[in-house]
Amino acid sequence: IELIPDTVLFHYGAATFETGRRDLIALIADWRTGFPDLEFTVEDLLAEEELVAVRLTYRGTHLGPWRNLEPTGRRIEVDEMMFFRFDDGVLAEMWELDDHPRRTRQLTEA
């Protein structure tokens, strides 16, 4: 957690905003509440100088409230790519691209 400063530039889809350690801890807590068995599998990891790219798959069962959605008991499996830029060994910027439509279908379709 010491690698995450108070302010990080975060790119998610078309949105860009500032976030930081406190927000990211709250985000993780929200995911863990909604998906207590959440697990990540790193499929590929590339790093060069200050840049890191990760392709991963996350899986979990929707057992708690999450983003205004009551628990469905459904299992999700979603592909994601994340990119990180570090400055002097501290996270400065991050990009996240996940298969949001797939996740939504898995949570809402019968």
mmCIF file of C-alpha atoms in Angstrom:
data_model
loop_
_atom_site.group_PDB
_atom_site.id
_atom_site.type_symbol
_atom_site.label_atom_id
_atom_site.label_comp_id
_atom_site.label_asym_id
_atom_site.label_seq_id
_atom_site.Cartn_x
_atom_site.Cartn_y
_atom_site.Cartn_z
ATOM 1 C CA ILE A 1 0.000 0.000 0.000
ATOM 2 C CA GLU A 2 3.003 2.287 0.437
ATOM 3 C CA LEU A 3 3.392 2.318 -3.365
ATOM 4 C CA ILE A 4 0.007 4.061 -3.720
ATOM 5 C CA PRO A 5 0.091 7.818 -3.017
ATOM 6 C CA ASP A 6 -2.764 10.109 -2.015
ATOM 7 C CA THR A 7 -3.308 11.081 -5.670
ATOM 8 C CA VAL A 8 -3.205 8.779 -8.720
ATOM 9 C CA LEU A 9 -4.517 9.577 -12.189
ATOM 10 C CA PHE A 10 -7.021 6.820 -13.079
ATOM 11 C CA HIS A 11 -8.351 6.106 -16.569
ATOM 12 C CA TYR A 12 -11.420 3.858 -16.746
ATOM 13 C CA GLY A 13 -13.010 3.547 -20.177
ATOM 14 C CA ALA A 14 -13.558 7.088 -21.460
ATOM 15 C CA ALA A 15 -13.349 8.636 -17.970
ATOM 16 C CA THR A 16 -10.235 10.069 -16.342
ATOM 17 C CA PHE A 17 -10.165 11.219 -12.729
ATOM 18 C CA GLU A 18 -7.918 11.553 -9.716
ATOM 19 C CA THR A 19 -8.066 8.876 -7.070
ATOM 20 C CA GLY A 20 -5.707 7.698 -4.375
ATOM 21 C CA ARG A 21 -4.925 5.293 -1.582
ATOM 22 C CA ARG A 22 -8.108 5.914 0.428
ATOM 23 C CA ASP A 23 -10.401 5.557 -2.624
ATOM 24 C CA LEU A 24 -8.655 2.405 -3.830
ATOM 25 C CA ILE A 25 -8.922 0.789 -0.390
ATOM 26 C CA ALA A 26 -12.664 1.608 -0.360
ATOM 27 C CA LEU A 27 -13.029 0.190 -3.886
ATOM 28 C CA ILE A 28 -11.372 -3.079 -2.845
ATOM 29 C CA ALA A 29 -13.594 -3.273 0.258
ATOM 30 C CA ASP A 30 -16.703 -2.754 -1.916
ATOM 31 C CA TRP A 31 -15.666 -5.586 -4.253
ATOM 32 C CA ARG A 32 -14.863 -7.881 -1.309
ATOM 33 C CA THR A 33 -18.296 -7.175 0.201
ATOM 34 C CA GLY A 34 -20.087 -8.008 -3.046
ATOM 35 C CA PHE A 35 -17.831 -10.915 -4.015
ATOM 36 C CA PRO A 36 -16.226 -12.366 -0.862
ATOM 37 C CA ASP A 37 -14.603 -15.206 -2.841
ATOM 38 C CA LEU A 38 -13.154 -12.830 -5.472
ATOM 39 C CA GLU A 39 -9.944 -14.124 -7.005
ATOM 40 C CA PHE A 40 -7.657 -12.849 -9.731
ATOM 41 C CA THR A 41 -5.580 -14.916 -12.131
ATOM 42 C CA VAL A 42 -2.720 -13.095 -13.835
ATOM 43 C CA GLU A 43 -2.625 -14.368 -17.406
ATOM 44 C CA ASP A 44 0.243 -12.142 -18.623
ATOM 45 C CA LEU A 45 2.462 -9.543 -16.989
ATOM 46 C CA LEU A 46 4.904 -7.290 -18.801
ATOM 47 C CA ALA A 47 7.116 -4.657 -17.205
ATOM 48 C CA GLU A 48 9.594 -2.250 -18.720
ATOM 49 C CA GLU A 49 11.126 0.622 -16.809
ATOM 50 C CA GLU A 50 8.205 2.548 -15.232
ATOM 51 C CA LEU A 51 5.396 0.772 -17.126
ATOM 52 C CA VAL A 52 3.574 -2.443 -16.158
ATOM 53 C CA ALA A 53 0.868 -4.194 -18.200
ATOM 54 C CA VAL A 54 -1.299 -6.973 -16.762
ATOM 55 C CA ARG A 55 -3.868 -9.179 -18.484
ATOM 56 C CA LEU A 56 -5.979 -10.960 -15.907
ATOM 57 C CA THR A 57 -9.201 -12.811 -15.252
ATOM 58 C CA TYR A 58 -11.264 -12.197 -12.156
ATOM 59 C CA ARG A 59 -13.887 -14.576 -10.770
ATOM 60 C CA GLY A 60 -16.269 -14.449 -7.876
ATOM 61 C CA THR A 61 -19.764 -15.145 -6.588
ATOM 62 C CA HIS A 62 -22.110 -12.203 -6.018
ATOM 63 C CA LEU A 63 -23.034 -12.863 -2.379
ATOM 64 C CA GLY A 64 -23.289 -9.323 -0.986
ATOM 65 C CA PRO A 65 -24.571 -5.900 -2.048
ATOM 66 C CA TRP A 66 -22.480 -4.288 -4.764
ATOM 67 C CA ARG A 67 -23.027 -1.080 -6.764
ATOM 68 C CA ASN A 68 -26.731 -0.814 -5.891
ATOM 69 C CA LEU A 69 -27.310 -4.433 -6.876
ATOM 70 C CA GLU A 70 -28.621 -6.852 -4.288
ATOM 71 C CA PRO A 71 -26.844 -10.249 -4.132
ATOM 72 C CA THR A 72 -27.760 -12.528 -7.021
ATOM 73 C CA GLY A 73 -25.752 -15.599 -6.021
ATOM 74 C CA ARG A 74 -24.405 -15.649 -9.584
ATOM 75 C CA ARG A 75 -20.827 -16.376 -10.472
ATOM 76 C CA ILE A 76 -18.895 -13.989 -12.706
ATOM 77 C CA GLU A 77 -15.767 -14.489 -14.788
ATOM 78 C CA VAL A 78 -14.420 -11.366 -16.466
ATOM 79 C CA ASP A 79 -11.325 -10.562 -18.519
ATOM 80 C CA GLU A 80 -9.461 -7.364 -17.752
ATOM 81 C CA MET A 81 -6.352 -5.444 -18.725
ATOM 82 C CA MET A 82 -4.607 -2.978 -16.459
ATOM 83 C CA PHE A 83 -1.710 -0.690 -17.153
ATOM 84 C CA PHE A 84 0.328 1.107 -14.512
ATOM 85 C CA ARG A 85 2.891 3.907 -14.715
ATOM 86 C CA PHE A 86 5.224 4.438 -11.783
ATOM 87 C CA ASP A 87 7.240 7.545 -10.992
ATOM 88 C CA ASP A 88 10.241 7.003 -8.699
ATOM 89 C CA GLY A 89 8.777 3.640 -7.636
ATOM 90 C CA VAL A 90 5.369 5.077 -6.695
ATOM 91 C CA LEU A 91 2.153 4.571 -8.664
ATOM 92 C CA ALA A 92 1.400 7.706 -10.717
ATOM 93 C CA GLU A 93 -1.177 6.615 -13.289
ATOM 94 C CA MET A 94 -3.350 3.614 -14.064
ATOM 95 C CA TRP A 95 -5.646 2.422 -16.848
ATOM 96 C CA GLU A 96 -8.335 -0.239 -16.510
ATOM 97 C CA LEU A 97 -10.196 -1.994 -19.318
ATOM 98 C CA ASP A 98 -12.619 -4.774 -18.412
ATOM 99 C CA ASP A 99 -15.394 -6.609 -20.182
ATOM 100 C CA HIS A 100 -18.155 -4.617 -18.493
ATOM 101 C CA PRO A 101 -20.939 -5.905 -20.809
ATOM 102 C CA ARG A 102 -20.027 -9.519 -20.031
ATOM 103 C CA ARG A 103 -20.022 -8.850 -16.289
ATOM 104 C CA THR A 104 -23.405 -7.115 -16.515
ATOM 105 C CA ARG A 105 -24.903 -10.027 -18.469
ATOM 106 C CA GLN A 106 -23.592 -12.542 -15.965
ATOM 107 C CA LEU A 107 -25.161 -10.605 -13.080
ATOM 108 C CA THR A 108 -28.496 -9.713 -14.639
ATOM 109 C CA GLU A 109 -29.531 -12.320 -17.221
ATOM 110 C CA ALA A 110 -31.269 -15.515 -16.216
#
